[in-house]
CSV table of C-alpha atoms in Angstrom, one decimal:
chain,number,residue,atom,x,y,z
A,1,THR,CA,45.1,-82.3,-129.2
A,2,ALA,CA,44.0,-79.6,-126.8
A,3,THR,CA,46.3,-78.6,-124.0
A,4,ALA,CA,45.0,-79.7,-120.6
A,5,PRO,CA,44.0,-76.6,-118.5
A,6,PHE,CA,45.9,-77.8,-115.5
A,7,LYS,CA,49.1,-76.7,-114.0
A,8,THR,CA,51.0,-78.1,-111.0
A,9,ILE,CA,51.6,-75.5,-108.3
A,10,TRP,CA,54.2,-75.7,-105.5
A,11,ASP,CA,54.3,-74.4,-101.9
A,12,THR,CA,57.6,-74.5,-100.2
A,13,PHE,CA,58.3,-74.9,-96.5
A,14,GLY,CA,61.3,-74.6,-94.2
A,15,MET,CA,60.8,-75.6,-90.5
A,16,ILE,CA,62.8,-75.2,-87.3
A,17,ARG,CA,61.3,-77.5,-84.7
A,18,GLY,CA,60.6,-75.9,-81.3
A,19,SER,CA,62.7,-77.1,-78.3
A,20,GLU,CA,59.9,-76.9,-75.7
A,21,PHE,CA,56.6,-76.6,-77.6
A,22,PRO,CA,57.2,-78.4,-80.9
A,23,ASP,CA,53.4,-78.7,-81.6
A,24,GLU,CA,52.9,-75.0,-81.4
A,25,MET,CA,53.7,-73.2,-84.7
A,26,VAL,CA,54.5,-69.6,-85.7
A,27,ILE,CA,54.2,-69.3,-89.4
A,28,ILE,CA,55.5,-66.6,-91.8
A,29,GLY,CA,54.7,-66.7,-95.5
A,30,GLY,CA,54.4,-64.8,-98.7
A,31,HIS,CA,53.3,-65.7,-102.3
A,32,ARG,CA,56.0,-66.5,-104.9
A,33,ASP,CA,53.9,-66.1,-108.0
A,34,ALA,CA,53.3,-62.8,-109.8
A,35,TRP,CA,51.4,-61.3,-112.8
A,36,GLY,CA,54.7,-59.9,-114.3
A,37,PRO,CA,58.2,-59.5,-113.0
A,38,GLY,CA,56.6,-58.9,-109.5
A,39,ALA,CA,59.4,-56.9,-107.9
A,40,ALA,CA,57.1,-55.4,-105.3
A,41,ASP,CA,54.3,-58.0,-105.6
A,42,ASN,CA,55.7,-60.2,-104.4
A,43,VAL,CA,59.5,-60.6,-104.7
A,44,SER,CA,59.7,-58.1,-101.8
A,45,GLY,CA,57.6,-60.3,-99.5
A,46,THR,CA,59.4,-63.5,-100.6
A,47,VAL,CA,62.8,-62.2,-99.8
A,48,SER,CA,61.6,-60.9,-96.4
A,49,VAL,CA,60.5,-64.4,-95.6
A,50,LEU,CA,63.8,-65.9,-96.8
A,51,GLU,CA,65.9,-63.3,-94.9
A,52,ALA,CA,64.0,-64.1,-91.7
A,53,ALA,CA,64.7,-67.8,-92.4
A,54,ARG,CA,68.4,-67.1,-92.9
A,55,ALA,CA,68.6,-65.2,-89.6
A,56,VAL,CA,66.7,-67.8,-87.5
A,57,ALA,CA,68.6,-70.7,-89.1
A,58,GLU,CA,71.9,-69.0,-88.1
A,59,LEU,CA,70.8,-68.9,-84.5
A,60,ALA,CA,69.7,-72.5,-84.7
A,61,LYS,CA,73.1,-73.6,-86.0
A,62,ARG,CA,74.7,-71.9,-83.0
A,63,GLY,CA,72.4,-74.0,-80.8
A,64,VAL,CA,69.8,-71.2,-80.1
A,65,ARG,CA,66.6,-72.9,-81.0
A,66,PRO,CA,63.1,-71.4,-80.7
A,67,LYS,CA,60.8,-72.8,-78.0
A,68,ARG,CA,58.0,-73.1,-80.5
A,69,THR,CA,58.2,-74.4,-84.1
A,70,ILE,CA,58.8,-71.8,-86.7
A,71,VAL,CA,57.6,-72.4,-90.3
A,72,PHE,CA,58.7,-70.4,-93.3
A,73,ALA,CA,56.4,-70.7,-96.3
A,74,THR,CA,56.2,-69.4,-99.9
A,75,TRP,CA,52.9,-69.9,-101.6
A,76,ASP,CA,52.1,-70.5,-105.2
A,77,ALA,CA,49.0,-69.3,-107.2
A,78,GLU,CA,48.0,-66.5,-104.8
A,79,GLU,CA,47.2,-64.3,-107.8
A,80,TRP,CA,44.8,-67.0,-109.0
A,81,GLY,CA,42.7,-66.8,-105.8
A,82,LEU,CA,44.9,-67.6,-102.8
A,83,VAL,CA,45.1,-71.2,-104.1
A,84,GLY,CA,48.4,-72.3,-102.6
A,85,SER,CA,47.9,-71.1,-99.1
A,86,THR,CA,44.2,-72.3,-99.1
A,87,GLU,CA,45.3,-75.8,-100.1
A,88,TYR,CA,47.8,-75.9,-97.3
A,89,VAL,CA,45.2,-74.7,-94.7
A,90,GLU,CA,42.6,-77.2,-95.9
A,91,ASP,CA,45.2,-80.0,-96.0
A,92,ASP,CA,46.6,-79.3,-92.5
A,93,THR,CA,43.5,-78.0,-90.7
A,94,LEU,CA,43.7,-80.3,-87.7
A,95,ARG,CA,47.3,-79.4,-86.9
A,96,LEU,CA,46.7,-75.7,-87.4
A,97,LEU,CA,43.6,-75.6,-85.2
A,98,ARG,CA,45.5,-77.4,-82.5
A,99,GLY,CA,48.8,-75.6,-82.6
A,100,ALA,CA,49.0,-72.5,-84.9
A,101,VAL,CA,50.0,-69.5,-82.7
A,102,ALA,CA,50.1,-66.9,-85.4
A,103,TYR,CA,50.5,-66.4,-89.2
A,104,LEU,CA,52.6,-63.5,-90.3
A,105,ASN,CA,51.9,-62.4,-93.9
A,106,GLN,CA,54.4,-60.6,-96.2
A,107,ASP,CA,52.6,-59.4,-99.4
A,108,VAL,CA,54.3,-56.3,-101.0
A,109,ALA,CA,56.7,-55.9,-98.1
A,110,ALA,CA,58.5,-52.9,-99.7
A,111,GLN,CA,57.6,-50.5,-102.4
A,112,GLY,CA,58.1,-47.1,-100.7
A,113,PRO,CA,59.2,-45.2,-97.6
A,114,SER,CA,56.1,-45.3,-95.4
A,115,PHE,CA,55.6,-48.0,-92.8
A,116,GLY,CA,52.2,-49.4,-92.1
A,117,GLY,CA,50.8,-52.4,-90.3
A,118,GLY,CA,47.7,-54.2,-89.5
A,119,GLY,CA,46.1,-57.6,-88.8
A,120,SER,CA,44.3,-59.1,-85.8
A,121,PRO,CA,43.8,-56.7,-82.9
A,122,SER,CA,45.3,-59.3,-80.6
A,123,LEU,CA,48.8,-59.0,-82.3
A,124,ARG,CA,48.8,-55.2,-82.9
A,125,ALA,CA,50.5,-54.3,-79.6
A,126,THR,CA,53.3,-56.8,-80.3
A,127,LEU,CA,53.9,-55.4,-83.8
A,128,ARG,CA,54.1,-51.9,-82.4
A,129,ALA,CA,56.5,-53.0,-79.7
A,130,LEU,CA,58.8,-54.7,-82.1
A,131,ALA,CA,58.7,-51.8,-84.6
A,132,ARG,CA,60.3,-49.8,-81.8
A,133,THR,CA,63.3,-52.2,-81.9
A,134,VAL,CA,64.1,-51.8,-85.6
A,135,ASP,CA,65.9,-48.8,-87.0
A,136,ASP,CA,64.0,-46.6,-89.5
A,137,PRO,CA,65.8,-47.0,-92.9
A,138,GLY,CA,65.5,-43.2,-93.2
A,139,GLY,CA,67.7,-42.7,-90.2
A,140,LYS,CA,65.0,-41.0,-88.1
A,141,GLY,CA,64.9,-43.2,-84.9
A,142,SER,CA,63.0,-46.4,-85.0
A,143,VAL,CA,60.5,-47.7,-87.5
A,144,TYR,CA,57.8,-47.0,-84.9
A,145,ASP,CA,59.0,-43.4,-84.5
A,146,ALA,CA,58.8,-42.7,-88.2
A,147,TRP,CA,55.4,-44.4,-88.3
A,148,ARG,CA,54.0,-42.2,-85.5
A,149,ARG,CA,55.4,-39.0,-87.1
A,150,ALA,CA,53.9,-39.8,-90.5
A,151,ALA,CA,50.5,-40.7,-88.9
A,152,GLY,CA,50.5,-37.3,-87.0
A,153,VAL,CA,48.5,-38.7,-84.1
A,154,PRO,CA,48.4,-37.3,-80.6
A,155,ASP,CA,50.3,-38.9,-77.8
A,156,SER,CA,47.3,-40.7,-76.4
A,157,ILE,CA,46.5,-42.5,-79.7
A,158,GLU,CA,48.5,-45.1,-81.6
A,159,PRO,CA,49.0,-45.0,-85.4
A,160,PRO,CA,46.0,-46.5,-87.2
A,161,MET,CA,46.2,-50.1,-88.2
A,162,GLY,CA,44.0,-51.9,-90.7
A,163,ASP,CA,41.8,-54.9,-90.2
A,164,PRO,CA,42.4,-58.0,-92.4
A,165,GLY,CA,40.2,-58.2,-95.5
A,166,GLY,CA,40.5,-61.2,-97.8
A,167,GLY,CA,42.9,-60.3,-100.5
A,168,SER,CA,46.0,-62.2,-99.5
A,169,ASP,CA,47.3,-65.5,-98.1
A,170,PHE,CA,46.2,-64.8,-94.5
A,171,ALA,CA,42.6,-65.4,-95.5
A,172,GLY,CA,42.6,-69.2,-95.0
A,173,PHE,CA,44.3,-68.9,-91.6
A,174,TYR,CA,42.3,-66.0,-90.3
A,175,ASN,CA,38.9,-66.1,-91.9
A,176,HIS,CA,38.4,-69.9,-91.8
A,177,LEU,CA,40.4,-71.1,-88.8
A,178,GLY,CA,40.6,-68.0,-86.6
A,179,VAL,CA,44.4,-68.0,-86.4
A,180,PRO,CA,45.6,-64.5,-85.4
A,181,ILE,CA,47.5,-62.8,-88.2
A,182,SER,CA,49.8,-59.8,-88.6
A,183,GLU,CA,51.1,-58.0,-91.6
A,184,TRP,CA,53.2,-54.9,-92.3
A,185,SER,CA,54.9,-53.2,-95.2
A,186,PHE,CA,56.7,-50.1,-96.5
A,187,GLY,CA,54.5,-48.4,-99.0
A,188,GLY,CA,54.3,-45.3,-101.1
A,189,PRO,CA,53.1,-44.0,-104.5
A,190,GLY,CA,52.9,-46.9,-106.8
A,191,GLY,CA,51.4,-47.1,-110.3
A,192,VAL,CA,53.0,-50.3,-111.3
A,193,TYR,CA,50.7,-52.8,-109.6
A,194,HIS,CA,50.1,-56.0,-111.5
A,195,SER,CA,51.9,-54.6,-114.5
A,196,ALA,CA,55.1,-55.3,-116.5
A,197,TYR,CA,56.6,-52.3,-114.9
A,198,ASP,CA,56.8,-53.9,-111.5
A,199,ASP,CA,60.4,-54.8,-112.1
A,200,TYR,CA,63.9,-54.5,-110.8
A,201,LYS,CA,64.5,-51.1,-112.6
A,202,TRP,CA,61.4,-49.5,-111.0
A,203,MET,CA,62.1,-50.9,-107.6
A,204,SER,CA,65.8,-50.0,-107.5
A,205,THR,CA,65.1,-46.5,-109.0
A,206,PHE,CA,61.8,-45.5,-107.3
A,207,GLY,CA,60.3,-48.2,-105.0
A,208,ASP,CA,63.3,-48.9,-102.6
A,209,PRO,CA,66.7,-47.6,-103.9
A,210,GLY,CA,69.3,-49.5,-101.9
A,211,PHE,CA,66.7,-52.0,-100.7
A,212,ALA,CA,66.9,-50.7,-97.1
A,213,ARG,CA,63.1,-51.1,-96.6
A,214,HIS,CA,63.3,-54.7,-97.8
A,215,ALA,CA,65.9,-55.3,-95.0
A,216,ALA,CA,63.8,-53.5,-92.4
A,217,ALA,CA,60.7,-55.5,-93.2
A,218,ALA,CA,62.7,-58.7,-92.7
A,219,ARG,CA,64.0,-57.4,-89.4
A,220,VAL,CA,60.5,-56.7,-88.2
A,221,GLY,CA,59.5,-60.2,-89.3
A,222,THR,CA,62.4,-61.9,-87.6
A,223,ALA,CA,61.7,-60.0,-84.4
A,224,MET,CA,58.0,-61.0,-84.5
A,225,LEU,CA,58.9,-64.6,-85.1
A,226,LEU,CA,61.3,-64.8,-82.2
A,227,ARG,CA,59.0,-62.9,-79.8
A,228,LEU,CA,56.1,-65.2,-80.5
A,229,ALA,CA,58.1,-68.4,-80.6
A,230,ASN,CA,60.0,-67.8,-77.4
A,231,ALA,CA,57.5,-66.0,-75.1
A,232,ASP,CA,56.6,-67.9,-72.0
A,233,VAL,CA,53.0,-66.7,-72.5
A,234,VAL,CA,52.1,-65.9,-76.1
A,235,PRO,CA,51.6,-62.0,-76.2
A,236,TYR,CA,48.0,-61.8,-77.4
A,237,ASP,CA,46.5,-58.5,-76.3
A,238,TYR,CA,42.7,-58.8,-76.3
A,239,VAL,CA,42.1,-55.4,-74.7
A,240,GLU,CA,42.6,-53.9,-78.1
């Protein structure tokens, strides 16, 4: 008998209900599937989401709850065409249209020393502001300081930030529902993308020895979540 060409996929969710605006949601997510070992793509993004979840959960256990609901997601079948995140967006469209404040995407969060960020223009100022609050893993000021130096831009200009395309799990949120999105990562010379060499040995030797960039990506994510979840007025900046 032929094997049925179907496979069950699984999205996972953790949620901390907001104390004042429980119907408003700030979501962070990354895909859990990979073409090979997937150390960079996307174990690095998954552990960034999990570490943010651990930090926010510790605050909640101490009674410090966010004002808005925070959702931590890991998506399945991203590599097969963003299937897991798209199914979620299609399944929960009404709630997302009514209450989704932002979606933060972690796809290849760490595979090198150089920070970069992008996403909706309305969230770029917030990402830059919070990058100023996280120490650069290289020990040269803040993540923002190192980002500016590497970009080599004059004082009157911010480091360049990319617009969202369609190649990751933000697509359902942003391109179909118009939910603002933000993403960031530590990148560098690769060569192992979607191969059997994207493994622990490559990452611990070349991509991020000591895993300090993994930790920094998670700190940026946690800061973004808490700023968006606790702001009296959500910090969208439409001037940009």
